[in-house]
Amino acid sequence: MYNRHAVATTQLGDLTLVAKDSALTGIYFPHHWVKPDPATLGTKVELQDDLLLAEACRQLNQYLAGERDGFDLPIALAGDEFQRQVWVMLDEIPRGETTTYGELAERLGDKALAQRVGQAVGRNPLSIVVPCHRVVGKDGKLTGYAGGLKRKQFLLDLEEPAAVRAERLF
């Protein structure tokens, strides 16, 4: 198994991209809330020397520039069964829409799981690609995000449908 990482410069700042073999396994902001185990980072490589990491950077930058709606990258998510269930649900949230921790917990069958859902969302290793920024508090307010609330707001604004954006102008 070949773990490696590189730093990518993006509109959201420098992001650490992590890959294992042929799959992207992590995207981390500076000062990320839940840091990856250093052993999982592997060797530091130059971005341009790794086809997968370079492609991930290219797609991230296109996404952040509004030039693409999603990602076409091989990914691998490492977590426990509950976390993986939550991360699958995150991936199902349509672009331009949000949901709440409570709504995700209800989909899992128990609204009381909302706090546990929040913990799983906070441990999402593939920020942006697996869109945890689309989860908001029950009152629609922004709540924690590993990259900070300014980045979360940027991503939500970026994904906001043009019709909704136009309505807000008037």
Coordinates of C-alpha atoms in Angstrom, one line a residue:
M1 CA 0.0 0.0 0.0
Y2 CA 1.3 3.3 -1.1
N3 CA 0.2 6.3 1.0
R4 CA 1.3 9.8 -0.1
H5 CA 0.2 13.4 0.3
A6 CA 0.8 16.7 -1.4
V7 CA -0.3 20.3 -0.7
A8 CA -2.6 21.9 -3.2
T9 CA -3.1 25.7 -3.5
T10 CA -6.8 26.5 -3.9
Q11 CA -9.2 29.4 -3.6
L12 CA -9.9 28.1 -0.1
G13 CA -6.2 28.1 0.9
D14 CA -3.7 25.3 0.9
L15 CA -5.3 21.9 1.2
T16 CA -3.5 18.6 2.0
L17 CA -4.6 15.9 -0.4
V18 CA -4.0 12.3 0.7
A19 CA -4.1 9.2 -1.4
K20 CA -3.7 5.5 -0.8
D21 CA -2.8 3.5 -3.9
S22 CA -5.2 4.6 -6.6
A23 CA -7.8 6.4 -4.4
L24 CA -8.1 9.8 -2.8
T25 CA -8.5 9.3 0.9
G26 CA -8.3 12.7 2.5
I27 CA -8.6 16.5 2.0
Y28 CA -7.5 18.5 5.0
F29 CA -7.6 22.2 5.6
P30 CA -4.9 24.0 7.6
H31 CA -6.0 23.7 11.3
H32 CA -8.5 20.9 10.4
W33 CA -10.5 19.9 13.4
V34 CA -9.8 16.2 13.2
K35 CA -6.3 15.7 12.0
P36 CA -5.5 12.4 10.2
D37 CA -3.2 9.9 11.8
P38 CA 0.3 11.0 10.5
A39 CA 0.9 7.4 9.5
T40 CA -1.9 7.6 7.0
L41 CA -0.4 10.6 5.2
G42 CA 2.5 8.6 3.9
T43 CA 5.3 10.2 1.9
K44 CA 5.1 13.8 0.9
V45 CA 5.2 14.1 -2.9
E46 CA 5.2 17.0 -5.4
L47 CA 1.7 17.5 -6.6
Q48 CA 2.7 17.6 -10.3
D49 CA 4.5 14.3 -9.9
D50 CA 1.4 12.3 -8.8
L51 CA -1.4 11.9 -11.4
L52 CA -4.2 11.2 -8.9
L53 CA -3.3 14.1 -6.6
A54 CA -2.8 16.5 -9.5
E55 CA -6.1 15.5 -11.0
A56 CA -7.8 16.0 -7.6
C57 CA -6.3 19.5 -7.4
R58 CA -7.4 20.3 -10.9
Q59 CA -11.0 19.2 -10.2
L60 CA -11.1 21.0 -6.8
N61 CA -9.9 24.2 -8.5
Q62 CA -12.5 23.9 -11.3
Y63 CA -15.2 23.2 -8.7
L64 CA -14.2 26.2 -6.6
A65 CA -14.2 28.4 -9.7
G66 CA -17.7 27.3 -10.6
E67 CA -16.6 25.4 -13.7
R68 CA -17.8 21.9 -12.6
D69 CA -20.7 20.6 -10.5
G70 CA -19.1 17.5 -8.9
F71 CA -16.1 15.3 -8.9
D72 CA -15.0 12.3 -10.9
L73 CA -12.3 10.9 -8.6
P74 CA -11.7 7.4 -7.2
I75 CA -12.2 7.7 -3.4
A76 CA -11.9 5.5 -0.4
L77 CA -13.4 6.4 2.9
A78 CA -12.0 4.8 6.1
G79 CA -14.2 4.9 9.1
D80 CA -16.5 2.7 11.2
E81 CA -19.8 1.5 9.8
F82 CA -21.9 4.3 11.3
Q83 CA -19.5 7.0 9.9
R84 CA -19.6 5.4 6.4
Q85 CA -23.4 5.3 6.5
V86 CA -23.4 9.1 7.3
W87 CA -20.8 9.8 4.6
V88 CA -22.9 8.0 2.0
M89 CA -25.9 10.2 3.0
L90 CA -23.7 13.3 2.7
D91 CA -22.8 12.3 -0.9
E92 CA -26.5 12.0 -1.7
I93 CA -27.3 15.6 -0.7
P94 CA -28.0 17.4 -4.0
R95 CA -25.8 20.4 -4.9
G96 CA -27.5 23.6 -3.9
E97 CA -29.5 22.0 -1.1
T98 CA -28.9 21.6 2.6
T99 CA -30.1 19.2 5.3
T100 CA -29.8 19.1 9.0
Y101 CA -28.1 16.7 11.4
G102 CA -31.5 15.8 12.8
E103 CA -32.8 15.0 9.3
L104 CA -29.9 12.7 8.7
A105 CA -30.5 11.1 12.1
E106 CA -34.2 10.5 11.2
R107 CA -33.1 8.9 7.9
L108 CA -31.0 6.5 10.1
G109 CA -34.1 5.7 12.1
D110 CA -33.6 7.7 15.3
K111 CA -33.6 11.5 15.7
A112 CA -31.7 11.0 18.9
L113 CA -28.7 10.1 16.8
A114 CA -28.2 13.7 15.7
Q115 CA -25.2 14.3 17.9
R116 CA -23.6 11.1 16.7
V117 CA -24.3 12.1 13.1
G118 CA -22.6 15.5 13.8
Q119 CA -19.5 13.7 15.1
A120 CA -19.4 11.5 11.9
V121 CA -19.9 14.6 9.7
G122 CA -17.0 16.3 11.6
R123 CA -14.8 13.3 10.8
N124 CA -15.5 13.2 7.1
P125 CA -12.0 12.8 5.6
L126 CA -13.0 14.1 2.1
S127 CA -14.2 17.6 2.8
I128 CA -15.8 19.2 -0.3
V129 CA -15.7 16.0 -2.4
V130 CA -18.1 14.4 0.1
P131 CA -20.1 17.5 0.8
C132 CA -20.3 17.8 4.6
H133 CA -20.7 21.6 4.1
R134 CA -24.3 21.0 3.1
V135 CA -25.3 20.0 6.6
V136 CA -26.6 22.9 8.8
G137 CA -28.1 23.3 12.2
K138 CA -31.8 22.7 12.8
D139 CA -32.6 26.4 12.5
G140 CA -30.8 26.6 9.1
K141 CA -27.8 28.4 10.7
L142 CA -24.3 27.4 9.9
T143 CA -22.7 25.2 12.4
G144 CA -19.2 23.7 12.7
Y145 CA -17.1 23.0 9.7
A146 CA -13.5 21.6 9.7
G147 CA -12.4 24.4 7.3
G148 CA -14.2 27.1 9.3
L149 CA -17.6 28.8 8.8
K150 CA -16.3 31.3 6.2
R151 CA -15.2 28.4 3.9
K152 CA -18.5 26.6 4.6
Q153 CA -20.5 29.8 3.6
F154 CA -18.3 30.2 0.5
L155 CA -19.1 26.6 -0.6
L156 CA -22.9 27.0 0.0
D157 CA -22.9 30.3 -1.9
L158 CA -21.0 28.7 -4.7
E159 CA -23.6 26.0 -5.0
E160 CA -26.6 28.1 -4.6
P161 CA -28.9 27.9 -7.6
A162 CA -28.9 30.9 -9.9
A163 CA -32.7 31.4 -9.4
V164 CA -32.3 31.6 -5.6
R165 CA -29.4 33.9 -5.9
A166 CA -31.4 36.2 -8.2
E167 CA -34.3 36.3 -5.8
R168 CA -32.0 37.4 -3.0
L169 CA -31.0 40.4 -5.1
F170 CA -34.5 41.8 -5.2

